[in-house]
Amino acid sequence: MAFIAKQKVNGNDYYYLRKSVREGKKVKSICLGYLGKNKKEAQEKMEELLKSPKREVKRMEKDKLDRRDISIEELSIFCKRRGFVYPSGDIYGGLAGFWDFGPLGVELKNNIKKEWWNFHVTRREDVVGIDGSIITSPLVWKASGHVDSFSDLFVVCKKCKKPNKIDKDELGKVRCGCGGEYDEKTAKEFGLMFKTNIGEKGESYLRPETAQLIFTNFKLVQENSRKKLPFGIAQMGKSFRNEIAPRDFLFRCREFEQMELQYFIDPSKLDDCPFYEKIKNTKIGIWSSSSQENGGEEEILSLSEMLEKKIFKNKWHVYWLWNSYQWFLNLGVDKNNLRLREHRKDELAHYAQAAVDIEYKFHFGWKEIFGSHDRGQFDLGEHEKFSKKDMKILDEETHEKKLAHVIEASFGFERAFLVFMIDSYFFSKQRNNFILKLHPLLSPIKAAIFPIVKREDFEKFSEKIVDDLNKEWNVVFDRSGSIGRRYSRNDEIGTPFCITIDEESLKNKDVSVRDRDTKQQIRVKVLDMKEVLKKLINKEIDFSSAGKLII
Ligand code: ATP
């Protein structure tokens, strides 16, 4: 049933035609169109519209998008064609496990990293960042256990003859994707660290994770930043692993980036987490280790139930898992495509007391995109032993020296990239084109600006807007092709807003802004454009109320 609704925009009243629709169990009100600036005018227009053929009103409704499955192979082709990701050194045939990011890919990459850093470091009082070197003393990797135990088992399938990697305890228990058995006779341990030379005689490794330099710098960072427990140190940057079988596009690379946070807690206060009460009833699907061992499925549990079942050993670990899950949700990932998986005892890393991953439902199965570990006092303890430096800090209240307990939240940038791309892949029947429905904060290009016709005065007007918006965001002046072609090209690369300049714009100093996801259009004054775009990108305002809705 349609009704009139009044809305205040910049102090003025505007009247809109709205309609209640049922979506699942909820009733939502959607905007059908603009009716004018006063009630009488609105009443007349509504009657006129409701009398007119049904399709007139339909035309103003939001476009409905369908989620589309995209396989990892299709995604890699799409990414190459559109300038997101190329095989590294493509003209020489590429190199397995190495990738280059193109013009759109590098923008998306920078945006993902920026959002990660803002969420985990900038907006928090209790976390600071570092940027450690890629090559460091080889003693670091001896102390951490990587030199002795960071390896996989290299196996070859008896049937398809392809090499693969499995965990050491999986030999004889798992089979190749083709169904074949792995040859146990030729199975061998394979170190995952890349060795490198330093000067004439020195040797070290390219770091296989970013975590260790957080531990080695722990005391310095704590002293410099004058932090008291609990507090966190974050780092993002390149990691290298000589993976036996790099595969599935960006999923398993040999060079990749990690975004990691290590949170240091007083070992006697592992349950003093001020956030826990607020989140403990959050329910999430989890595949527990007992369920995996008994051949069971995932179940929906609240975080407090997971703690009771000892999936987590303390409340801080629960919180960091929840916080990481929330990061994906905030940036638009559909929670139906995410689940948690507890590590079984036989696969727990040597340093971990408990581990829970976040997995994403890829075409090739549920796979890890994030790992959280309760690392206890292992790392600081080992570095204390190997370096003979005191890694404890003084508790000023009790005057006791304490070795901090660590919870790790570890994201892989490339896997986050895949998740955001795959989860954003939609199709519109009405438009007959794909729409990359990225969160505007992640979109490589925030707005495309184009004059409706090729004319000097239109172009000058457009250039001014581009210059102004470019100071804040990556926006482009899109000159070529029909308007429809320009819209669809921008839909496909995830540009959330298209700004068109027409005859009215020159007269009224305003522009029309089109929303990628709904196709709705609003009219916005040029002077307000920056402010409106900022609110739209941050999703602080509903599109239809950000300006005058155009019918
Ligand atoms: P996997 O079991 O898939 O090899 P992992 O358990 O060894 O992963 P971690 O050591 O926990 O991974 O690393 C943390 C995160 O780093 C992972 O969740 C993933 O997002 C990312 N990551 C790890 N290895 C790779 C890789 N080879 N390519 C891309 N990302 C990776």
Coordinates of C-alpha atoms and ligand atoms in Angstrom, one line a residue:
M1 CA 0.0 0.0 0.0
A2 CA 1.5 3.4 -1.1
F3 CA 1.5 6.4 1.2
I4 CA 3.0 9.9 1.4
A5 CA 6.0 10.6 3.6
K6 CA 7.6 13.9 4.5
Q7 CA 11.4 14.2 4.8
K8 CA 13.6 17.1 5.7
V9 CA 16.7 17.6 3.5
N10 CA 18.9 20.5 4.4
G11 CA 16.1 22.2 6.3
N12 CA 13.5 21.9 3.5
D13 CA 10.4 19.7 3.4
Y14 CA 10.2 17.1 0.6
Y15 CA 7.3 14.7 0.0
Y16 CA 7.9 11.2 -1.2
L17 CA 5.7 8.3 -2.3
R18 CA 6.5 5.2 -0.2
K19 CA 5.2 1.7 -0.1
S20 CA 5.3 -1.0 2.6
V21 CA 6.8 -4.3 1.3
R22 CA 7.4 -7.6 3.1
E23 CA 10.9 -9.0 3.1
G24 CA 11.0 -12.3 4.8
K25 CA 9.6 -11.7 8.3
K26 CA 10.1 -8.0 8.2
V27 CA 8.0 -5.2 6.7
K28 CA 10.1 -2.5 5.1
S29 CA 9.1 0.9 3.6
I30 CA 10.6 1.6 0.2
C31 CA 10.6 4.9 -1.7
L32 CA 8.8 4.9 -5.0
G33 CA 9.4 8.5 -6.0
Y34 CA 9.5 12.2 -5.4
L35 CA 6.1 14.0 -5.0
G36 CA 7.1 17.7 -4.5
K37 CA 7.7 20.3 -1.8
N38 CA 4.2 20.8 -0.4
K39 CA 1.5 18.5 0.8
K40 CA -1.2 19.6 -1.7
E41 CA 1.1 19.1 -4.6
A42 CA 2.2 15.7 -3.2
Q43 CA -1.5 14.6 -2.8
E44 CA -2.3 15.5 -6.4
K45 CA 0.8 13.9 -7.8
M46 CA 0.2 10.7 -5.9
E47 CA -3.4 10.4 -7.1
E48 CA -2.2 11.0 -10.7
L49 CA 0.5 8.3 -10.3
L50 CA -1.7 5.7 -8.8
K51 CA -4.2 6.2 -11.6
S52 CA -1.5 5.8 -14.2
P53 CA -0.6 2.3 -15.6
K54 CA 1.1 0.1 -13.0
R55 CA 4.4 0.1 -14.9
E56 CA 4.8 3.8 -14.3
V57 CA 5.0 3.3 -10.5
K58 CA 7.2 0.1 -11.1
R59 CA 9.7 2.2 -13.0
M60 CA 10.5 4.1 -9.8
E61 CA 11.1 1.0 -7.7
K62 CA 14.6 -0.1 -6.8
D63 CA 16.3 -2.5 -9.2
K64 CA 16.5 -6.0 -7.7
L65 CA 19.9 -7.7 -8.0
D66 CA 20.6 -11.4 -8.0
R67 CA 23.6 -12.8 -6.4
R68 CA 25.6 -14.8 -8.9
D69 CA 28.1 -17.6 -8.3
I70 CA 31.5 -17.0 -9.8
S71 CA 34.1 -19.8 -9.8
I72 CA 37.7 -18.9 -8.9
E73 CA 38.8 -19.5 -12.5
E74 CA 36.1 -17.1 -13.8
L75 CA 37.1 -14.6 -11.2
S76 CA 40.8 -14.7 -12.2
I77 CA 39.8 -14.1 -15.8
F78 CA 37.5 -11.2 -14.8
C79 CA 40.3 -9.7 -12.6
K80 CA 42.8 -9.8 -15.5
R81 CA 40.3 -8.3 -18.0
R82 CA 39.3 -5.5 -15.8
G83 CA 42.8 -4.6 -14.4
F84 CA 42.5 -6.0 -10.9
V85 CA 45.1 -8.8 -10.8
Y86 CA 47.5 -10.2 -13.4
P87 CA 49.8 -13.3 -13.3
S88 CA 53.2 -11.9 -12.2
G89 CA 55.4 -11.4 -15.3
D90 CA 52.6 -12.3 -17.5
I91 CA 54.5 -11.8 -20.8
Y92 CA 56.9 -14.5 -19.7
G93 CA 54.1 -16.9 -18.8
G94 CA 53.7 -15.9 -15.2
L95 CA 55.1 -17.7 -12.1
A96 CA 53.0 -20.0 -10.0
G97 CA 52.0 -18.4 -6.7
F98 CA 52.9 -14.8 -7.6
W99 CA 50.5 -12.1 -8.7
D100 CA 50.6 -8.4 -9.7
F101 CA 47.9 -6.0 -8.9
G102 CA 46.6 -3.7 -11.7
P103 CA 45.2 -0.2 -11.6
L104 CA 41.9 -1.2 -10.0
G105 CA 43.4 -4.0 -7.9
V106 CA 45.9 -1.7 -6.2
E107 CA 43.1 0.7 -5.3
L108 CA 41.0 -2.1 -3.8
K109 CA 44.1 -3.4 -2.0
N110 CA 44.9 -0.1 -0.5
N111 CA 41.3 0.3 0.6
I112 CA 41.1 -3.1 2.3
K113 CA 44.3 -2.4 4.1
K114 CA 43.2 1.1 5.1
E115 CA 39.9 -0.3 6.5
W116 CA 41.8 -3.0 8.4
W117 CA 44.2 -0.5 9.9
N118 CA 41.4 2.0 10.8
F119 CA 39.3 -0.7 12.5
H120 CA 42.1 -2.4 14.3
V121 CA 44.6 0.4 15.1
T122 CA 43.5 4.0 14.4
R123 CA 40.1 3.8 16.1
R124 CA 41.4 1.9 19.2
E125 CA 43.2 3.3 22.2
D126 CA 44.6 -0.1 23.1
V127 CA 46.4 -1.0 19.9
V128 CA 49.5 0.5 18.2
G129 CA 51.2 -0.5 15.0
I130 CA 54.7 -1.4 13.7
D131 CA 56.3 -2.1 10.3
G132 CA 59.0 -4.7 10.7
S133 CA 61.5 -5.8 8.0
I134 CA 61.0 -8.7 5.7
I135 CA 64.4 -10.2 6.3
T136 CA 65.6 -10.4 9.9
S137 CA 68.1 -12.3 12.1
P138 CA 67.8 -16.1 11.4
L139 CA 67.8 -16.6 15.2
V140 CA 64.3 -15.1 15.2
W141 CA 63.1 -18.1 13.1
K142 CA 65.0 -20.6 15.2
A143 CA 63.4 -19.3 18.4
S144 CA 59.9 -19.2 16.9
G145 CA 60.2 -22.9 15.9
H146 CA 59.9 -22.1 12.2
V147 CA 63.4 -23.5 11.3
D148 CA 62.6 -26.8 12.9
S149 CA 58.9 -27.3 12.2
F150 CA 57.5 -25.0 9.6
S151 CA 57.0 -27.6 6.9
D152 CA 54.3 -29.5 5.1
L153 CA 54.4 -33.0 3.7
F154 CA 55.0 -33.2 0.0
V155 CA 52.9 -35.9 -1.6
V156 CA 52.1 -37.1 -5.1
C157 CA 48.8 -38.5 -6.1
K158 CA 49.1 -42.1 -7.5
K159 CA 46.2 -41.5 -9.9
C160 CA 46.5 -38.0 -11.4
K161 CA 50.3 -37.7 -10.5
K162 CA 49.8 -34.1 -9.3
P163 CA 51.9 -32.9 -6.3
N164 CA 50.1 -31.6 -3.3
K165 CA 50.8 -30.6 0.3
I166 CA 49.2 -32.2 3.3
D167 CA 49.7 -31.8 7.1
K168 CA 52.0 -34.4 8.6
D169 CA 49.2 -36.2 10.5
E170 CA 47.1 -36.5 7.3
L171 CA 49.2 -39.1 5.5
G172 CA 47.1 -42.2 4.9
K173 CA 44.0 -40.4 6.0
V174 CA 43.3 -38.0 3.2
R175 CA 42.9 -38.4 -0.6
C176 CA 43.6 -36.1 -3.6
G177 CA 40.7 -34.0 -5.0
C178 CA 40.6 -36.5 -7.9
G179 CA 39.9 -39.4 -5.5
G180 CA 43.3 -40.9 -5.8
E181 CA 45.6 -42.0 -2.9
Y182 CA 48.8 -40.3 -2.1
D183 CA 52.0 -42.3 -2.6
E184 CA 53.3 -42.8 1.0
K185 CA 56.7 -44.0 -0.3
T186 CA 57.6 -40.7 -2.0
A187 CA 56.1 -38.5 0.7
K188 CA 58.7 -36.1 2.2
E189 CA 58.9 -33.2 4.5
F190 CA 59.2 -29.8 2.7
G191 CA 60.4 -26.6 4.5
L192 CA 58.1 -23.7 3.7
M193 CA 60.5 -20.8 4.3
F194 CA 62.4 -19.2 1.4
K195 CA 66.1 -19.0 2.1
T196 CA 68.0 -15.9 1.0
N197 CA 71.7 -14.7 1.0
I198 CA 72.9 -11.7 3.0
G199 CA 76.2 -10.2 1.9
E200 CA 78.9 -12.7 1.0
K201 CA 78.4 -15.4 3.6
G202 CA 75.2 -14.6 5.5
E203 CA 71.9 -16.4 5.2
S204 CA 68.5 -15.8 6.4
Y205 CA 64.8 -16.3 5.4
L206 CA 62.1 -14.2 3.9
R207 CA 59.6 -13.9 6.7
P208 CA 56.8 -16.5 6.6
E209 CA 54.5 -14.5 8.9
T210 CA 54.4 -11.0 10.3
A211 CA 53.8 -12.0 13.9
Q212 CA 57.4 -12.7 15.0
L213 CA 58.7 -9.1 14.7
I214 CA 55.8 -8.0 16.9
F215 CA 57.1 -10.4 19.6
T216 CA 60.8 -9.4 19.2
N217 CA 59.9 -5.7 19.4
F218 CA 57.3 -6.2 22.2
K219 CA 59.4 -4.6 25.0
L220 CA 60.5 -1.6 22.9
V221 CA 57.0 -0.9 21.7
Q222 CA 55.6 -1.3 25.2
E223 CA 58.1 1.2 26.6
N224 CA 57.8 3.7 23.8
S225 CA 54.1 3.8 23.7
R226 CA 53.8 3.5 27.5
K227 CA 51.0 0.9 27.2
K228 CA 49.8 -1.3 30.1
L229 CA 48.4 -4.8 29.7
P230 CA 46.1 -5.5 28.0
F231 CA 47.2 -3.9 24.7
G232 CA 47.8 -5.0 21.1
I233 CA 50.4 -4.5 18.4
A234 CA 49.4 -4.7 14.8
Q235 CA 51.4 -5.1 11.6
M236 CA 50.6 -5.7 8.0
G237 CA 52.9 -6.5 5.1
K238 CA 54.4 -9.2 2.9
S239 CA 54.9 -12.8 4.0
F240 CA 56.5 -15.6 1.9
R241 CA 55.9 -19.3 2.0
N242 CA 57.3 -21.8 -0.5
E243 CA 54.0 -23.5 -0.9
I244 CA 54.2 -26.9 -2.6
A245 CA 51.1 -26.4 -4.6
P246 CA 50.0 -22.8 -5.0
R247 CA 46.5 -22.8 -6.4
D248 CA 43.0 -21.3 -6.6
F249 CA 44.1 -18.0 -7.9
L250 CA 45.0 -15.7 -4.9
F251 CA 43.9 -18.3 -2.3
R252 CA 47.3 -20.0 -1.9
C253 CA 50.2 -17.8 -3.0
R254 CA 53.9 -18.0 -2.4
E255 CA 54.1 -14.2 -1.8
F256 CA 51.1 -12.7 0.0
E257 CA 50.3 -10.1 2.6
Q258 CA 49.1 -10.6 6.2
M259 CA 47.3 -8.2 8.5
E260 CA 48.0 -9.4 12.0
L261 CA 47.3 -8.3 15.5
Q262 CA 48.8 -9.8 18.7
Y263 CA 47.0 -8.9 21.9
F264 CA 49.0 -9.0 25.1
I265 CA 47.1 -9.8 28.3
D266 CA 48.0 -10.2 32.0
P267 CA 48.0 -14.0 32.4
S268 CA 46.0 -13.7 35.6
K269 CA 43.2 -11.6 33.9
L270 CA 42.4 -13.7 30.8
D271 CA 38.7 -13.3 31.5
D272 CA 38.7 -9.6 32.4
C273 CA 37.4 -8.6 29.0
P274 CA 35.1 -5.5 29.2
F275 CA 33.5 -6.3 25.8
Y276 CA 32.5 -9.8 26.5
E277 CA 29.1 -9.2 28.2
K278 CA 27.8 -7.2 25.1
I279 CA 28.8 -9.9 22.6
K280 CA 28.3 -13.2 24.5
N281 CA 24.8 -13.9 23.0
T282 CA 25.9 -13.5 19.4
K283 CA 25.2 -16.7 17.5
I284 CA 27.5 -17.9 14.8
G285 CA 27.7 -21.2 12.9
I286 CA 30.7 -23.2 14.0
W287 CA 32.2 -26.6 13.1
S288 CA 33.6 -27.8 16.4
S289 CA 36.5 -30.2 16.7
S290 CA 34.2 -32.8 18.3
S291 CA 31.8 -32.5 15.5
Q292 CA 34.6 -32.9 12.9
E293 CA 35.8 -36.0 14.8
N294 CA 32.3 -37.6 14.9
G295 CA 31.5 -36.8 11.3
G296 CA 29.0 -34.2 12.3
E297 CA 28.0 -30.9 10.8
E298 CA 28.4 -27.3 11.9
E299 CA 26.0 -26.0 14.5
I300 CA 24.8 -22.5 15.5
L301 CA 26.1 -21.6 19.0
S302 CA 26.3 -18.4 21.0
L303 CA 29.8 -17.2 21.9
S304 CA 29.1 -18.0 25.6
E305 CA 28.1 -21.6 24.6
M306 CA 31.4 -21.9 22.7
L307 CA 33.3 -20.7 25.8
E308 CA 31.4 -23.2 28.0
K309 CA 32.3 -26.0 25.6
K310 CA 36.0 -24.9 25.9
I311 CA 36.3 -24.2 22.2
F312 CA 37.8 -20.9 23.5
K313 CA 39.8 -21.0 26.7
N314 CA 39.2 -17.4 27.7
K315 CA 37.0 -14.4 27.1
W316 CA 39.7 -12.3 25.3
H317 CA 40.0 -15.0 22.7
V318 CA 36.2 -15.0 22.2
Y319 CA 36.3 -11.2 21.8
W320 CA 39.1 -11.1 19.2
L321 CA 37.4 -13.8 17.1
W322 CA 34.1 -11.8 17.3
N323 CA 35.8 -8.5 16.4
S324 CA 37.5 -10.1 13.3
Y325 CA 34.2 -11.6 12.2
Q326 CA 32.6 -8.3 12.6
W327 CA 35.2 -6.6 10.4
F328 CA 34.0 -8.8 7.4
L329 CA 30.3 -8.1 8.2
N330 CA 30.8 -4.4 8.5
L331 CA 32.3 -4.4 5.0
G332 CA 29.3 -6.1 3.6
V333 CA 30.1 -9.8 3.6
D334 CA 27.0 -12.0 3.8
K335 CA 27.1 -13.9 7.1
N336 CA 25.5 -17.0 5.4
N337 CA 28.8 -17.4 3.6
L338 CA 30.9 -17.4 6.8
R339 CA 31.4 -19.9 9.6
L340 CA 33.9 -20.7 12.3
R341 CA 36.0 -23.9 12.5
E342 CA 37.8 -25.0 15.6
H343 CA 41.1 -26.7 15.0
R344 CA 41.2 -30.3 16.0
K345 CA 43.8 -31.3 18.6
D346 CA 45.9 -33.2 16.0
E347 CA 46.2 -30.1 13.8
L348 CA 46.9 -27.5 16.5
A349 CA 50.1 -25.5 15.8
H350 CA 53.0 -26.2 18.2
Y351 CA 52.5 -22.7 19.8
A352 CA 48.7 -22.8 20.2
Q353 CA 46.5 -23.8 23.1
A354 CA 43.3 -23.2 21.0
A355 CA 42.6 -22.1 17.5
V356 CA 39.5 -21.0 15.7
D357 CA 39.4 -20.0 12.0
I358 CA 36.8 -18.0 10.1
E359 CA 36.0 -19.9 6.9
Y360 CA 34.3 -18.7 3.7
K361 CA 32.0 -20.7 1.4
F362 CA 34.1 -20.8 -1.8
H363 CA 33.2 -22.7 -4.9
F364 CA 35.9 -25.1 -4.0
G365 CA 34.5 -25.6 -0.4
W366 CA 34.7 -24.0 3.0
K367 CA 38.2 -22.6 3.4
E368 CA 40.1 -20.6 6.0
I369 CA 40.3 -16.8 5.4
F370 CA 41.3 -15.8 9.0
G371 CA 43.0 -17.6 11.8
S372 CA 42.9 -16.9 15.6
H373 CA 45.3 -18.6 18.0
D374 CA 45.6 -18.6 21.7
R375 CA 49.4 -18.5 21.7
G376 CA 49.7 -18.4 25.5
Q377 CA 53.2 -17.4 26.7
F378 CA 54.9 -19.5 24.0
D379 CA 56.4 -16.8 21.8
L380 CA 57.6 -14.3 24.5
G381 CA 58.9 -17.3 26.5
E382 CA 60.9 -18.7 23.6
H383 CA 62.4 -15.3 22.6
E384 CA 63.3 -14.8 26.3
K385 CA 65.1 -18.2 26.2
F386 CA 66.9 -17.7 22.9
S387 CA 67.9 -14.0 23.2
K388 CA 68.5 -14.1 27.0
K389 CA 66.6 -10.8 27.3
D390 CA 63.9 -10.3 29.8
M391 CA 60.6 -10.2 28.0
K392 CA 58.5 -9.7 31.1
I393 CA 57.0 -6.4 32.1
L394 CA 56.4 -4.9 35.5
D395 CA 53.0 -4.7 36.9
E396 CA 53.0 -1.3 38.6
E397 CA 50.1 -2.3 41.0
T398 CA 51.5 -5.6 42.3
H399 CA 55.2 -4.9 41.5
E400 CA 55.3 -8.4 40.0
K401 CA 57.1 -9.1 36.7
K402 CA 54.8 -10.8 34.2
L403 CA 55.2 -12.6 30.9
A404 CA 52.2 -11.6 28.8
H405 CA 49.7 -14.1 27.4
V406 CA 49.0 -13.6 23.7
I407 CA 45.9 -13.9 21.5
E408 CA 46.5 -13.6 17.8
A409 CA 44.1 -12.4 15.1
S410 CA 45.6 -13.1 11.7
F411 CA 44.1 -12.0 8.4
G412 CA 45.4 -12.8 4.9
F413 CA 45.0 -9.9 2.6
E414 CA 44.6 -12.0 -0.6
R415 CA 41.9 -14.2 0.9
A416 CA 40.0 -11.1 2.1
F417 CA 40.3 -9.7 -1.4
L418 CA 38.8 -12.9 -2.9
V419 CA 36.0 -12.8 -0.3
F420 CA 35.0 -9.2 -1.0
M421 CA 35.1 -9.8 -4.8
I422 CA 33.1 -13.0 -4.8
D423 CA 30.6 -11.8 -2.2
S424 CA 29.9 -8.7 -4.3
Y425 CA 29.2 -10.4 -7.6
F426 CA 25.6 -9.7 -8.6
F427 CA 23.5 -9.6 -11.8
S428 CA 20.6 -7.3 -12.8
K429 CA 18.1 -8.8 -15.2
Q430 CA 16.7 -5.3 -15.8
R431 CA 20.0 -3.9 -16.8
N432 CA 21.4 -7.1 -18.3
N433 CA 24.8 -6.5 -16.7
F434 CA 26.9 -7.6 -13.8
I435 CA 27.2 -5.4 -10.7
L436 CA 30.2 -5.6 -8.4
K437 CA 28.4 -4.5 -5.2
L438 CA 31.5 -3.7 -3.2
H439 CA 31.0 -1.6 0.0
P440 CA 31.7 2.0 -1.2
L441 CA 34.6 2.2 1.3
L442 CA 36.3 -0.6 -0.7
S443 CA 35.4 0.4 -4.2
P444 CA 38.5 1.3 -6.3
I445 CA 36.7 4.3 -7.9
K446 CA 34.2 6.1 -5.7
A447 CA 32.5 8.1 -8.4
A448 CA 32.5 8.4 -12.2
I449 CA 31.6 11.8 -13.5
F450 CA 30.3 12.4 -17.0
P451 CA 28.7 15.0 -19.1
I452 CA 25.5 13.8 -20.7
V453 CA 26.7 15.2 -24.1
K454 CA 30.1 16.1 -25.5
R455 CA 30.1 19.9 -25.3
E456 CA 32.9 22.2 -24.1
D457 CA 30.8 24.0 -21.3
F458 CA 29.6 20.6 -20.0
E459 CA 33.1 19.3 -20.0
K460 CA 34.5 22.3 -18.1
F461 CA 31.8 22.0 -15.5
S462 CA 32.5 18.3 -15.1
E463 CA 36.3 18.8 -14.8
K464 CA 35.8 21.2 -11.9
I465 CA 33.8 18.6 -10.0
V466 CA 36.4 16.0 -10.8
D467 CA 39.2 18.2 -9.5
D468 CA 37.3 19.0 -6.4
L469 CA 36.4 15.4 -5.5
N470 CA 39.8 14.0 -6.5
K471 CA 41.3 15.8 -3.5
E472 CA 39.5 13.3 -1.2
W473 CA 38.8 10.2 -3.3
N474 CA 39.7 8.3 -6.4
V475 CA 37.1 9.6 -8.9
V476 CA 37.3 9.5 -12.7
F477 CA 36.1 11.6 -15.6
D478 CA 34.5 9.0 -17.9
R479 CA 34.2 10.5 -21.4
S480 CA 33.7 7.6 -23.8
G481 CA 30.6 5.6 -24.9
S482 CA 26.9 6.1 -24.5
I483 CA 25.5 6.9 -21.0
G484 CA 24.1 3.4 -20.7
R485 CA 27.5 1.9 -21.6
R486 CA 29.2 4.2 -19.1
Y487 CA 26.8 3.1 -16.3
S488 CA 27.3 -0.6 -17.0
R489 CA 31.1 -0.3 -17.2
N490 CA 31.1 1.4 -13.8
D491 CA 28.6 -1.1 -12.4
E492 CA 30.9 -3.9 -13.3
I493 CA 34.0 -2.5 -11.6
G494 CA 32.1 -1.5 -8.5
T495 CA 31.9 2.3 -8.8
P496 CA 29.1 3.1 -6.3
F497 CA 28.0 6.5 -7.7
C498 CA 27.8 8.0 -11.2
I499 CA 27.5 11.7 -11.4
T500 CA 26.0 13.2 -14.6
I501 CA 26.0 16.7 -15.8
D502 CA 23.2 17.9 -18.0
E503 CA 21.6 21.2 -19.3
E504 CA 19.9 21.7 -15.9
S505 CA 23.3 21.4 -14.1
L506 CA 24.6 24.5 -15.9
K507 CA 21.6 26.5 -14.9
N508 CA 20.9 25.3 -11.4
K509 CA 24.5 24.3 -10.4
D510 CA 23.4 20.8 -9.5
V511 CA 24.1 17.3 -10.8
S512 CA 22.3 14.0 -10.8
V513 CA 23.8 11.1 -8.8
R514 CA 22.9 7.5 -9.6
D515 CA 23.2 4.7 -7.1
R516 CA 24.9 1.6 -8.5
D517 CA 22.8 -0.9 -6.5
T518 CA 19.3 0.5 -7.0
K519 CA 19.6 2.7 -10.1
Q520 CA 17.8 5.4 -8.2
Q521 CA 18.9 9.0 -8.9
I522 CA 19.0 12.1 -6.8
R523 CA 19.6 15.7 -7.6
V524 CA 22.4 17.3 -5.5
K525 CA 23.7 20.8 -5.4
V526 CA 27.4 21.0 -6.6
L527 CA 28.2 22.9 -3.4
D528 CA 26.9 20.0 -1.2
M529 CA 28.4 17.2 -3.4
K530 CA 31.5 16.6 -1.2
E531 CA 29.5 16.3 2.0
V532 CA 26.8 14.1 0.4
L533 CA 29.4 11.8 -1.2
K534 CA 31.2 11.5 2.1
K535 CA 28.0 10.4 3.9
L536 CA 27.1 8.0 1.1
I537 CA 30.6 6.3 1.0
N538 CA 30.4 5.9 4.8
K539 CA 26.8 4.6 4.6
E540 CA 25.8 7.3 7.1
I541 CA 22.7 8.2 5.0
D542 CA 20.1 6.3 2.9
F543 CA 20.6 7.1 -0.8
S544 CA 17.0 8.2 -1.4
S545 CA 17.2 10.8 1.3
A546 CA 20.6 12.2 0.4
G547 CA 19.1 14.6 -2.2
K548 CA 16.0 15.2 -4.2
L549 CA 14.8 11.9 -5.6
I550 CA 14.2 12.0 -9.3
I551 CA 11.2 10.2 -10.7
Ligands
ATP1 P1 46.5 -22.8 5.4 O1 46.1 -23.9 6.3 O2 45.4 -22.5 4.4 O3 47.9 -23.1 4.7 P2 47.5 -21.4 7.6 O4 46.7 -22.0 8.7 O5 48.9 -21.9 7.4 O6 46.7 -21.5 6.2 P3 48.1 -19.1 9.0 O7 49.5 -19.4 9.2 O8 47.1 -19.2 10.2 O9 47.5 -19.9 7.8 O10 48.1 -17.6 8.4 C1 47.1 -16.6 8.7 C2 46.4 -16.2 7.4 O11 47.3 -15.9 6.4 C3 45.4 -17.2 6.8 O12 44.2 -17.2 7.4 C4 45.4 -16.8 5.4 O13 44.4 -15.7 5.2 C5 46.7 -16.2 5.1 N1 47.6 -17.1 4.4 C6 48.3 -18.1 4.9 N2 49.0 -18.7 3.9 C7 48.6 -18.2 2.8 C8 49.0 -18.4 1.4 N3 49.8 -19.3 1.0 N4 48.4 -17.5 0.4 C9 47.6 -16.6 0.8 N5 47.2 -16.3 2.1 C10 47.7 -17.1 3.0

